């Protein structure tokens, strides 16, 4: 009888402590189950039958430890279920706009260097089809070496993704070759002026092909760009139809490239996507280069360039222009992964302002003359 009374007293005395623990614990905890009344592995005692106060107190202390341990672990940043620590949030994860701005800046910077070096090459080697192949060829070699060392690790490609990337690569090849044909035919400034229409083509493709609703305010904001390009075309001294049409084809091609690239980014990171695009685009560009410029290159193209600048400088210029072309396009693809296609196109317009401005500083009056 005394044992039964004491057990009930101990039981009721423990209830406030349990309630206090429940109120003070804000973190969900998992209490490990343990049968009350285990006597040195000797057997189980049933609740309400001769429960000894010492045994009940011992069980409560064990239970209290089991309650507190997960709570303390959770307070220290550990997962009570798996024991894994929560990774701290990085600076760029907390402020993604800063990383996006860095991509834009590097894209502009590398593009400026590419355009300056590309212009210098066309002054003594005006073969845009072959130069386009060199641009892509150097980039493909860079990608293969990067895959070989595992930076980045090559992502596997299947038939479904290949079907998505082939249109992107064809548009990339067509836009790249037509841009270089325009650079070789007219002034660099005029080509960049025509290519400033890319946001207009991007908005038109988004509206009429993708079915996206483009606000009327956006169309009105593009109207000054269209009028400005029209006025520049009418007053351009180096105007010719080859340069103008090639620049327009480049606009349309790069618009479709941006749209198709955004669709293909669902299954693969942008770095691997551009690597595969470069390989496919190189295969597309080689046959036209051989057909259009092959005989002229063999006859006098290479010899004239080597005579003017020397073999070492000629090869070095082609290598570095290809490297900067690949790097700036890689940064452009990484930027497209983080923004919408139309935002990317608007960024392309601002990029052309940087290119024209820095080119004026480097070339002066020669900037506005034909590359031929």
mmCIF file of C-alpha atoms in Angstrom:
data_model
loop_
_atom_site.group_PDB
_atom_site.id
_atom_site.type_symbol
_atom_site.label_atom_id
_atom_site.label_comp_id
_atom_site.label_asym_id
_atom_site.label_seq_id
_atom_site.Cartn_x
_atom_site.Cartn_y
_atom_site.Cartn_z
ATOM 1 C CA UNK A 1 0.000 0.000 0.000
ATOM 2 C CA UNK A 2 2.785 2.410 0.851
ATOM 3 C CA UNK A 3 4.530 1.600 -2.374
ATOM 4 C CA UNK A 4 1.351 2.305 -4.358
ATOM 5 C CA UNK A 5 0.796 5.692 -2.668
ATOM 6 C CA UNK A 6 4.380 6.767 -3.212
ATOM 7 C CA UNK A 7 4.260 5.748 -6.850
ATOM 8 C CA UNK A 8 1.163 7.879 -7.408
ATOM 9 C CA UNK A 9 2.752 10.818 -5.616
ATOM 10 C CA UNK A 10 5.853 10.558 -7.734
ATOM 11 C CA UNK A 11 3.719 10.277 -10.866
ATOM 12 C CA UNK A 12 1.750 13.446 -10.117
ATOM 13 C CA UNK A 13 4.926 15.301 -9.103
ATOM 14 C CA UNK A 14 6.465 14.626 -12.468
ATOM 15 C CA UNK A 15 3.559 16.012 -14.500
ATOM 16 C CA UNK A 16 4.428 19.741 -14.093
ATOM 17 C CA UNK A 17 7.959 19.070 -15.256
ATOM 18 C CA UNK A 18 6.669 17.360 -18.369
ATOM 19 C CA UNK A 19 4.282 20.215 -19.087
ATOM 20 C CA UNK A 20 7.074 22.725 -18.603
ATOM 21 C CA UNK A 21 9.259 20.849 -21.039
ATOM 22 C CA UNK A 22 6.470 20.777 -23.598
ATOM 23 C CA UNK A 23 5.830 24.510 -23.307
ATOM 24 C CA UNK A 24 9.490 25.520 -23.441
ATOM 25 C CA UNK A 25 10.394 23.339 -26.405
ATOM 26 C CA UNK A 26 9.673 25.182 -29.652
ATOM 27 C CA UNK A 27 11.519 22.680 -31.803
ATOM 28 C CA UNK A 28 9.716 19.472 -32.842
ATOM 29 C CA UNK A 29 11.411 16.590 -31.060
ATOM 30 C CA UNK A 30 11.197 12.852 -31.436
ATOM 31 C CA UNK A 31 11.161 11.088 -28.062
ATOM 32 C CA UNK A 32 12.733 7.694 -28.105
ATOM 33 C CA UNK A 33 10.355 5.051 -26.772
ATOM 34 C CA UNK A 34 11.408 2.985 -23.788
ATOM 35 C CA UNK A 35 9.233 0.697 -21.776
ATOM 36 C CA UNK A 36 8.699 2.038 -18.264
ATOM 37 C CA UNK A 37 9.752 -0.311 -15.576
ATOM 38 C CA UNK A 38 12.661 -2.178 -17.071
ATOM 39 C CA UNK A 39 14.467 -3.673 -14.143
ATOM 40 C CA UNK A 40 18.012 -4.481 -15.186
ATOM 41 C CA UNK A 41 16.720 -6.413 -18.238
ATOM 42 C CA UNK A 42 14.748 -8.523 -15.792
ATOM 43 C CA UNK A 43 11.251 -7.902 -17.137
ATOM 44 C CA UNK A 44 8.537 -5.287 -17.730
ATOM 45 C CA UNK A 45 6.250 -3.857 -15.046
ATOM 46 C CA UNK A 46 2.734 -2.886 -16.080
ATOM 47 C CA UNK A 47 1.556 0.684 -15.459
ATOM 48 C CA UNK A 48 -0.532 0.909 -12.251
ATOM 49 C CA UNK A 49 0.689 -2.351 -10.745
ATOM 50 C CA UNK A 50 3.187 -2.019 -7.912
ATOM 51 C CA UNK A 51 5.246 0.681 -9.686
ATOM 52 C CA UNK A 52 8.218 1.482 -7.513
ATOM 53 C CA UNK A 53 9.047 5.211 -7.066
ATOM 54 C CA UNK A 54 12.749 4.696 -7.729
ATOM 55 C CA UNK A 55 12.052 2.920 -11.004
ATOM 56 C CA UNK A 56 9.573 5.568 -12.126
ATOM 57 C CA UNK A 57 12.020 8.358 -11.272
ATOM 58 C CA UNK A 58 14.760 6.556 -13.198
ATOM 59 C CA UNK A 59 12.501 6.173 -16.214
ATOM 60 C CA UNK A 60 11.541 9.859 -16.114
ATOM 61 C CA UNK A 61 15.181 10.954 -15.998
ATOM 62 C CA UNK A 62 16.001 8.766 -19.010
ATOM 63 C CA UNK A 63 12.994 10.114 -20.868
ATOM 64 C CA UNK A 64 14.007 13.695 -20.029
ATOM 65 C CA UNK A 65 17.476 13.109 -21.476
ATOM 66 C CA UNK A 66 15.937 11.645 -24.642
ATOM 67 C CA UNK A 67 13.740 14.737 -24.979
ATOM 68 C CA UNK A 68 16.533 17.253 -24.446
ATOM 69 C CA UNK A 69 19.157 15.682 -26.723
ATOM 70 C CA UNK A 70 17.279 16.106 -30.033
ATOM 71 C CA UNK A 71 16.181 19.616 -29.031
ATOM 72 C CA UNK A 72 19.741 20.698 -28.294
ATOM 73 C CA UNK A 73 20.957 19.109 -31.490
ATOM 74 C CA UNK A 74 18.321 20.993 -33.479
ATOM 75 C CA UNK A 75 19.287 24.229 -31.752
ATOM 76 C CA UNK A 76 22.881 23.700 -32.840
ATOM 77 C CA UNK A 77 21.854 23.434 -36.503
ATOM 78 C CA UNK A 78 21.695 19.658 -36.811
ATOM 79 C CA UNK A 79 18.885 17.649 -38.330
ATOM 80 C CA UNK A 80 17.343 15.445 -35.623
ATOM 81 C CA UNK A 81 16.299 12.876 -38.186
ATOM 82 C CA UNK A 82 19.473 12.516 -40.224
ATOM 83 C CA UNK A 83 22.126 14.291 -38.170
ATOM 84 C CA UNK A 84 23.192 16.426 -41.147
ATOM 85 C CA UNK A 85 24.158 20.057 -40.637
ATOM 86 C CA UNK A 86 22.333 22.730 -42.614
ATOM 87 C CA UNK A 87 24.677 24.309 -45.173
ATOM 88 C CA UNK A 88 25.173 28.055 -44.721
ATOM 89 C CA UNK A 89 23.755 30.346 -47.392
ATOM 90 C CA UNK A 90 26.490 31.713 -49.668
ATOM 91 C CA UNK A 91 26.959 35.382 -50.544
ATOM 92 C CA UNK A 92 25.939 34.981 -54.200
ATOM 93 C CA UNK A 93 22.960 32.829 -53.186
ATOM 94 C CA UNK A 94 21.823 35.614 -50.897
ATOM 95 C CA UNK A 95 22.439 38.338 -53.505
ATOM 96 C CA UNK A 96 21.969 36.697 -56.940
ATOM 97 C CA UNK A 97 21.735 40.067 -58.716
ATOM 98 C CA UNK A 98 25.432 40.710 -58.010
ATOM 99 C CA UNK A 99 26.438 37.452 -59.709
ATOM 100 C CA UNK A 100 24.188 38.226 -62.682
ATOM 101 C CA UNK A 101 25.770 41.675 -62.964
ATOM 102 C CA UNK A 102 29.228 40.083 -62.929
ATOM 103 C CA UNK A 103 28.228 37.809 -65.818
ATOM 104 C CA UNK A 104 26.996 40.815 -67.790
ATOM 105 C CA UNK A 105 30.212 42.738 -67.140
ATOM 106 C CA UNK A 106 32.505 39.872 -68.191
ATOM 107 C CA UNK A 107 30.364 39.241 -71.243
ATOM 108 C CA UNK A 108 30.769 42.887 -72.326
ATOM 109 C CA UNK A 109 34.468 43.020 -71.508
ATOM 110 C CA UNK A 110 35.402 39.867 -73.434
ATOM 111 C CA UNK A 111 33.208 40.902 -76.366
ATOM 112 C CA UNK A 112 35.010 44.238 -76.643
ATOM 113 C CA UNK A 113 38.395 42.484 -76.824
ATOM 114 C CA UNK A 114 37.056 40.031 -79.415
ATOM 115 C CA UNK A 115 35.665 42.768 -81.667
ATOM 116 C CA UNK A 116 38.875 44.794 -81.581
ATOM 117 C CA UNK A 117 41.040 41.796 -82.446
ATOM 118 C CA UNK A 118 38.559 40.530 -85.030
ATOM 119 C CA UNK A 119 38.580 43.923 -86.775
ATOM 120 C CA UNK A 120 42.369 43.927 -86.939
ATOM 121 C CA UNK A 121 42.375 40.485 -88.560
ATOM 122 C CA UNK A 122 39.859 41.522 -91.234
ATOM 123 C CA UNK A 123 42.080 44.450 -92.153
ATOM 124 C CA UNK A 124 44.663 42.014 -93.559
ATOM 125 C CA UNK A 125 42.708 38.746 -93.911
ATOM 126 C CA UNK A 126 39.133 39.404 -95.203
ATOM 127 C CA UNK A 127 37.795 35.850 -95.218
ATOM 128 C CA UNK A 128 34.800 35.742 -92.857
ATOM 129 C CA UNK A 129 33.770 32.144 -93.543
ATOM 130 C CA UNK A 130 37.186 30.761 -92.676
ATOM 131 C CA UNK A 131 37.573 33.078 -89.680
ATOM 132 C CA UNK A 132 34.181 31.875 -88.418
ATOM 133 C CA UNK A 133 35.414 28.283 -88.600
ATOM 134 C CA UNK A 134 38.540 29.270 -86.673
ATOM 135 C CA UNK A 135 36.424 30.919 -83.967
ATOM 136 C CA UNK A 136 34.374 27.775 -83.475
ATOM 137 C CA UNK A 137 37.341 25.416 -83.917
ATOM 138 C CA UNK A 138 39.363 27.026 -81.125
ATOM 139 C CA UNK A 139 36.302 26.907 -78.889
ATOM 140 C CA UNK A 140 35.736 23.214 -79.587
ATOM 141 C CA UNK A 141 39.361 22.409 -78.706
ATOM 142 C CA UNK A 142 38.941 24.412 -75.490
ATOM 143 C CA UNK A 143 35.797 22.436 -74.612
ATOM 144 C CA UNK A 144 37.446 19.067 -75.302
ATOM 145 C CA UNK A 145 40.430 19.944 -73.112
ATOM 146 C CA UNK A 146 38.103 21.174 -70.346
ATOM 147 C CA UNK A 147 36.141 17.916 -70.458
ATOM 148 C CA UNK A 148 39.358 15.904 -70.402
ATOM 149 C CA UNK A 149 40.481 17.526 -67.139
ATOM 150 C CA UNK A 150 36.966 17.485 -65.678
ATOM 151 C CA UNK A 151 36.438 21.272 -65.566
ATOM 152 C CA UNK A 152 33.565 21.048 -66.118
ATOM 153 C CA UNK A 153 32.563 17.424 -66.105
ATOM 154 C CA UNK A 154 31.025 16.444 -69.426
ATOM 155 C CA UNK A 155 27.284 15.958 -69.195
ATOM 156 C CA UNK A 156 25.924 12.979 -71.141
ATOM 157 C CA UNK A 157 23.690 13.743 -74.092
ATOM 158 C CA UNK A 158 20.812 11.661 -75.415
ATOM 159 C CA UNK A 159 18.804 11.732 -78.627
ATOM 160 C CA UNK A 160 16.051 13.930 -77.189
ATOM 161 C CA UNK A 161 18.455 16.638 -76.050
ATOM 162 C CA UNK A 162 20.355 16.387 -79.313
ATOM 163 C CA UNK A 163 17.132 17.153 -81.183
ATOM 164 C CA UNK A 164 16.765 20.298 -79.076
ATOM 165 C CA UNK A 165 20.380 21.411 -79.571
ATOM 166 C CA UNK A 166 20.606 20.940 -83.356
ATOM 167 C CA UNK A 167 18.286 23.906 -84.149
ATOM 168 C CA UNK A 168 20.195 26.019 -81.606
ATOM 169 C CA UNK A 169 23.534 25.115 -83.195
ATOM 170 C CA UNK A 170 22.287 25.777 -86.731
ATOM 171 C CA UNK A 171 20.996 29.204 -85.688
ATOM 172 C CA UNK A 172 24.271 29.870 -83.886
ATOM 173 C CA UNK A 173 26.330 28.928 -86.952
ATOM 174 C CA UNK A 174 24.166 30.942 -89.345
ATOM 175 C CA UNK A 175 24.135 33.995 -87.070
ATOM 176 C CA UNK A 176 27.875 33.843 -86.490
ATOM 177 C CA UNK A 177 28.825 33.523 -90.169
ATOM 178 C CA UNK A 178 26.395 36.234 -91.272
ATOM 179 C CA UNK A 179 27.772 38.582 -88.577
ATOM 180 C CA UNK A 180 31.309 38.073 -89.835
ATOM 181 C CA UNK A 181 30.222 38.581 -93.459
ATOM 182 C CA UNK A 182 28.638 41.875 -92.434
ATOM 183 C CA UNK A 183 31.751 42.954 -90.510
ATOM 184 C CA UNK A 184 33.858 42.262 -93.592
ATOM 185 C CA UNK A 185 31.481 44.070 -95.974
ATOM 186 C CA UNK A 186 30.608 47.290 -94.107
ATOM 187 C CA UNK A 187 31.827 49.395 -91.225
ATOM 188 C CA UNK A 188 31.897 47.789 -87.803
ATOM 189 C CA UNK A 189 29.753 50.584 -86.385
ATOM 190 C CA UNK A 190 27.077 50.031 -89.029
ATOM 191 C CA UNK A 191 26.904 46.278 -88.376
ATOM 192 C CA UNK A 192 26.461 46.859 -84.652
ATOM 193 C CA UNK A 193 23.803 49.469 -85.380
ATOM 194 C CA UNK A 194 21.789 46.985 -87.437
ATOM 195 C CA UNK A 195 22.265 44.288 -84.810
ATOM 196 C CA UNK A 196 20.763 46.660 -82.233
ATOM 197 C CA UNK A 197 17.398 45.558 -83.671
ATOM 198 C CA UNK A 198 17.748 42.188 -81.938
ATOM 199 C CA UNK A 199 15.325 43.089 -79.076
ATOM 200 C CA UNK A 200 12.679 43.969 -81.685
ATOM 201 C CA UNK A 201 13.062 40.586 -83.364
ATOM 202 C CA UNK A 202 13.102 38.887 -79.969
ATOM 203 C CA UNK A 203 9.883 40.580 -78.924
ATOM 204 C CA UNK A 204 8.253 39.698 -82.249
ATOM 205 C CA UNK A 205 9.281 36.048 -81.900
ATOM 206 C CA UNK A 206 8.033 35.923 -78.306
ATOM 207 C CA UNK A 207 4.685 37.435 -79.327
ATOM 208 C CA UNK A 208 3.925 35.591 -82.557
ATOM 209 C CA UNK A 209 5.831 32.303 -82.159
ATOM 210 C CA UNK A 210 5.907 31.555 -78.433
ATOM 211 C CA UNK A 211 2.511 33.141 -77.835
ATOM 212 C CA UNK A 212 3.730 35.350 -74.990
ATOM 213 C CA UNK A 213 1.894 38.605 -74.395
ATOM 214 C CA UNK A 214 4.210 41.591 -74.927
ATOM 215 C CA UNK A 215 2.956 44.824 -73.290
ATOM 216 C CA UNK A 216 2.221 47.758 -75.564
ATOM 217 C CA UNK A 217 4.649 49.853 -73.528
ATOM 218 C CA UNK A 218 7.491 47.559 -74.522
ATOM 219 C CA UNK A 219 6.614 47.866 -78.206
ATOM 220 C CA UNK A 220 6.562 51.645 -77.874
ATOM 221 C CA UNK A 221 9.965 51.601 -76.163
ATOM 222 C CA UNK A 222 11.400 49.690 -79.142
ATOM 223 C CA UNK A 223 10.063 52.188 -81.674
ATOM 224 C CA UNK A 224 12.964 54.691 -81.207
ATOM 225 C CA UNK A 225 15.447 51.859 -81.771
ATOM 226 C CA UNK A 226 13.804 50.904 -85.068
ATOM 227 C CA UNK A 227 13.661 54.535 -86.237
ATOM 228 C CA UNK A 228 17.271 55.118 -85.222
ATOM 229 C CA UNK A 229 18.500 52.100 -87.175
ATOM 230 C CA UNK A 230 16.507 53.213 -90.219
ATOM 231 C CA UNK A 231 18.035 56.708 -90.092
ATOM 232 C CA UNK A 232 21.544 55.304 -89.617
ATOM 233 C CA UNK A 233 21.072 53.017 -92.627
ATOM 234 C CA UNK A 234 20.004 55.887 -94.862
ATOM 235 C CA UNK A 235 22.991 58.037 -93.923
ATOM 236 C CA UNK A 236 25.661 55.279 -93.743
ATOM 237 C CA UNK A 237 28.465 55.968 -96.235
ATOM 238 C CA UNK A 238 29.687 52.366 -96.320
ATOM 239 C CA UNK A 239 26.176 50.952 -96.869
ATOM 240 C CA UNK A 240 25.827 47.933 -99.142
ATOM 241 C CA UNK A 241 23.158 45.285 -99.344
ATOM 242 C CA UNK A 242 25.492 42.416 -98.491
ATOM 243 C CA UNK A 243 26.405 43.923 -95.148
ATOM 244 C CA UNK A 244 22.845 45.029 -94.382
ATOM 245 C CA UNK A 245 21.152 41.723 -95.238
ATOM 246 C CA UNK A 246 23.838 39.706 -93.445
ATOM 247 C CA UNK A 247 23.345 41.735 -90.262
ATOM 248 C CA UNK A 248 19.564 41.241 -90.472
ATOM 249 C CA UNK A 249 20.010 37.479 -90.936
ATOM 250 C CA UNK A 250 22.265 37.499 -87.894
ATOM 251 C CA UNK A 251 19.543 39.226 -85.851
ATOM 252 C CA UNK A 252 16.929 36.650 -86.788
ATOM 253 C CA UNK A 253 19.292 33.721 -86.240
ATOM 254 C CA UNK A 254 20.434 34.857 -82.797
ATOM 255 C CA UNK A 255 16.836 35.533 -81.778
ATOM 256 C CA UNK A 256 15.895 31.942 -82.492
ATOM 257 C CA UNK A 257 19.103 30.753 -80.860
ATOM 258 C CA UNK A 258 18.148 32.493 -77.599
ATOM 259 C CA UNK A 259 14.639 31.026 -77.652
ATOM 260 C CA UNK A 260 15.748 27.478 -78.396
ATOM 261 C CA UNK A 261 18.648 27.711 -75.930
ATOM 262 C CA UNK A 262 16.283 28.634 -73.102
ATOM 263 C CA UNK A 263 14.195 25.543 -73.860
ATOM 264 C CA UNK A 264 17.259 23.289 -73.882
ATOM 265 C CA UNK A 265 18.516 24.545 -70.501
ATOM 266 C CA UNK A 266 16.013 22.444 -68.601
ATOM 267 C CA UNK A 267 18.100 19.269 -68.695
ATOM 268 C CA UNK A 268 21.711 20.482 -68.810
ATOM 269 C CA UNK A 269 23.836 23.316 -67.453
ATOM 270 C CA UNK A 270 24.654 26.214 -69.768
ATOM 271 C CA UNK A 271 28.399 25.453 -69.981
ATOM 272 C CA UNK A 272 27.857 21.970 -71.391
ATOM 273 C CA UNK A 273 25.064 23.224 -73.623
ATOM 274 C CA UNK A 274 27.323 25.767 -75.295
ATOM 275 C CA UNK A 275 30.073 23.164 -75.693
ATOM 276 C CA UNK A 276 27.722 20.857 -77.619
ATOM 277 C CA UNK A 277 26.372 23.822 -79.600
ATOM 278 C CA UNK A 278 29.931 24.774 -80.625
ATOM 279 C CA UNK A 279 30.712 21.254 -81.838
ATOM 280 C CA UNK A 280 27.550 21.019 -83.939
ATOM 281 C CA UNK A 281 27.965 24.578 -85.274
ATOM 282 C CA UNK A 282 31.549 23.825 -86.350
ATOM 283 C CA UNK A 283 30.334 20.860 -88.378
ATOM 284 C CA UNK A 284 27.725 23.110 -90.009
ATOM 285 C CA UNK A 285 30.221 25.896 -90.863
ATOM 286 C CA UNK A 286 33.028 23.850 -92.421
ATOM 287 C CA UNK A 287 31.344 22.944 -95.761
ATOM 288 C CA UNK A 288 30.353 26.559 -96.702
ATOM 289 C CA UNK A 289 33.846 27.803 -95.834
ATOM 290 C CA UNK A 290 35.453 25.199 -98.084
ATOM 291 C CA UNK A 291 33.042 25.900 -100.940
ATOM 292 C CA UNK A 292 32.981 29.701 -100.789
ATOM 293 C CA UNK A 293 36.533 30.594 -99.739
ATOM 294 C CA UNK A 294 38.561 27.387 -100.084
ATOM 295 C CA UNK A 295 40.015 28.024 -103.574
ATOM 296 C CA UNK A 296 40.884 31.667 -102.782
ATOM 297 C CA UNK A 297 42.592 30.715 -99.519
ATOM 298 C CA UNK A 298 44.749 28.104 -101.188
ATOM 299 C CA UNK A 299 45.578 30.382 -104.106
ATOM 300 C CA UNK A 300 46.602 33.585 -102.331
ATOM 301 C CA UNK A 301 44.672 34.134 -99.043
ATOM 302 C CA UNK A 302 47.126 32.522 -96.631
ATOM 303 C CA UNK A 303 50.193 33.771 -98.484
ATOM 304 C CA UNK A 304 48.992 37.381 -98.507
ATOM 305 C CA UNK A 305 48.281 37.340 -94.762
ATOM 306 C CA UNK A 306 51.644 35.783 -93.893
ATOM 307 C CA UNK A 307 53.417 38.288 -96.117
ATOM 308 C CA UNK A 308 51.709 41.219 -94.350
ATOM 309 C CA UNK A 309 52.078 40.227 -90.696
ATOM 310 C CA UNK A 310 54.227 37.089 -90.565
ATOM 311 C CA UNK A 311 53.323 33.491 -89.788
ATOM 312 C CA UNK A 312 53.647 33.736 -85.999
ATOM 313 C CA UNK A 313 51.407 36.798 -85.652
ATOM 314 C CA UNK A 314 48.884 35.395 -88.127
ATOM 315 C CA UNK A 315 48.496 32.115 -86.236
ATOM 316 C CA UNK A 316 48.578 33.890 -82.862
ATOM 317 C CA UNK A 317 45.847 36.345 -83.897
ATOM 318 C CA UNK A 318 43.599 33.527 -85.124
ATOM 319 C CA UNK A 319 44.097 31.570 -81.904
ATOM 320 C CA UNK A 320 43.351 34.458 -79.556
ATOM 321 C CA UNK A 321 40.372 35.745 -81.524
ATOM 322 C CA UNK A 322 38.911 32.234 -81.351
ATOM 323 C CA UNK A 323 39.587 32.010 -77.631
ATOM 324 C CA UNK A 324 37.952 35.344 -76.840
ATOM 325 C CA UNK A 325 35.035 34.483 -79.098
ATOM 326 C CA UNK A 326 34.403 31.262 -77.194
ATOM 327 C CA UNK A 327 34.804 32.858 -73.764
ATOM 328 C CA UNK A 328 32.460 35.773 -74.412
ATOM 329 C CA UNK A 329 29.821 33.485 -75.906
ATOM 330 C CA UNK A 330 30.203 31.136 -72.957
ATOM 331 C CA UNK A 331 29.571 34.054 -70.589
ATOM 332 C CA UNK A 332 26.621 35.129 -72.745
ATOM 333 C CA UNK A 333 25.119 31.644 -72.441
ATOM 334 C CA UNK A 334 25.697 31.626 -68.680
ATOM 335 C CA UNK A 335 23.948 34.995 -68.512
ATOM 336 C CA UNK A 336 20.998 33.707 -70.561
ATOM 337 C CA UNK A 337 20.611 30.915 -68.017
ATOM 338 C CA UNK A 338 19.893 33.538 -65.348
ATOM 339 C CA UNK A 339 17.623 35.962 -67.258
ATOM 340 C CA UNK A 340 14.766 35.940 -69.759
ATOM 341 C CA UNK A 341 15.539 35.921 -73.522
ATOM 342 C CA UNK A 342 14.168 39.443 -73.970
ATOM 343 C CA UNK A 343 16.283 40.759 -71.067
ATOM 344 C CA UNK A 344 19.278 39.070 -72.656
ATOM 345 C CA UNK A 345 18.525 40.798 -75.960
ATOM 346 C CA UNK A 346 18.290 44.212 -74.275
ATOM 347 C CA UNK A 347 21.644 43.508 -72.619
ATOM 348 C CA UNK A 348 22.990 42.773 -76.085
ATOM 349 C CA UNK A 349 22.027 46.279 -77.194
ATOM 350 C CA UNK A 350 23.898 47.862 -74.298
ATOM 351 C CA UNK A 351 26.854 45.637 -75.111
ATOM 352 C CA UNK A 352 27.046 47.175 -78.582
ATOM 353 C CA UNK A 353 27.366 50.632 -77.049
ATOM 354 C CA UNK A 354 30.458 49.404 -75.192
ATOM 355 C CA UNK A 355 31.866 47.787 -78.339
ATOM 356 C CA UNK A 356 31.423 50.892 -80.509
ATOM 357 C CA UNK A 357 32.824 53.184 -77.819
ATOM 358 C CA UNK A 358 35.975 51.152 -77.146
ATOM 359 C CA UNK A 359 36.484 50.528 -80.870
ATOM 360 C CA UNK A 360 36.471 54.281 -81.512
ATOM 361 C CA UNK A 361 39.230 54.675 -78.937
ATOM 362 C CA UNK A 362 41.331 51.911 -80.535
ATOM 363 C CA UNK A 363 40.701 52.417 -84.246
ATOM 364 C CA UNK A 364 39.688 56.055 -84.481
ATOM 365 C CA UNK A 365 38.573 56.968 -87.959
ATOM 366 C CA UNK A 366 39.392 53.480 -89.257
ATOM 367 C CA UNK A 367 36.477 52.101 -87.285
ATOM 368 C CA UNK A 368 34.048 53.611 -89.755
ATOM 369 C CA UNK A 369 35.738 52.284 -92.856
ATOM 370 C CA UNK A 370 35.059 48.948 -94.483
ATOM 371 C CA UNK A 371 37.039 45.985 -93.269
ATOM 372 C CA UNK A 372 38.154 45.430 -96.857
#
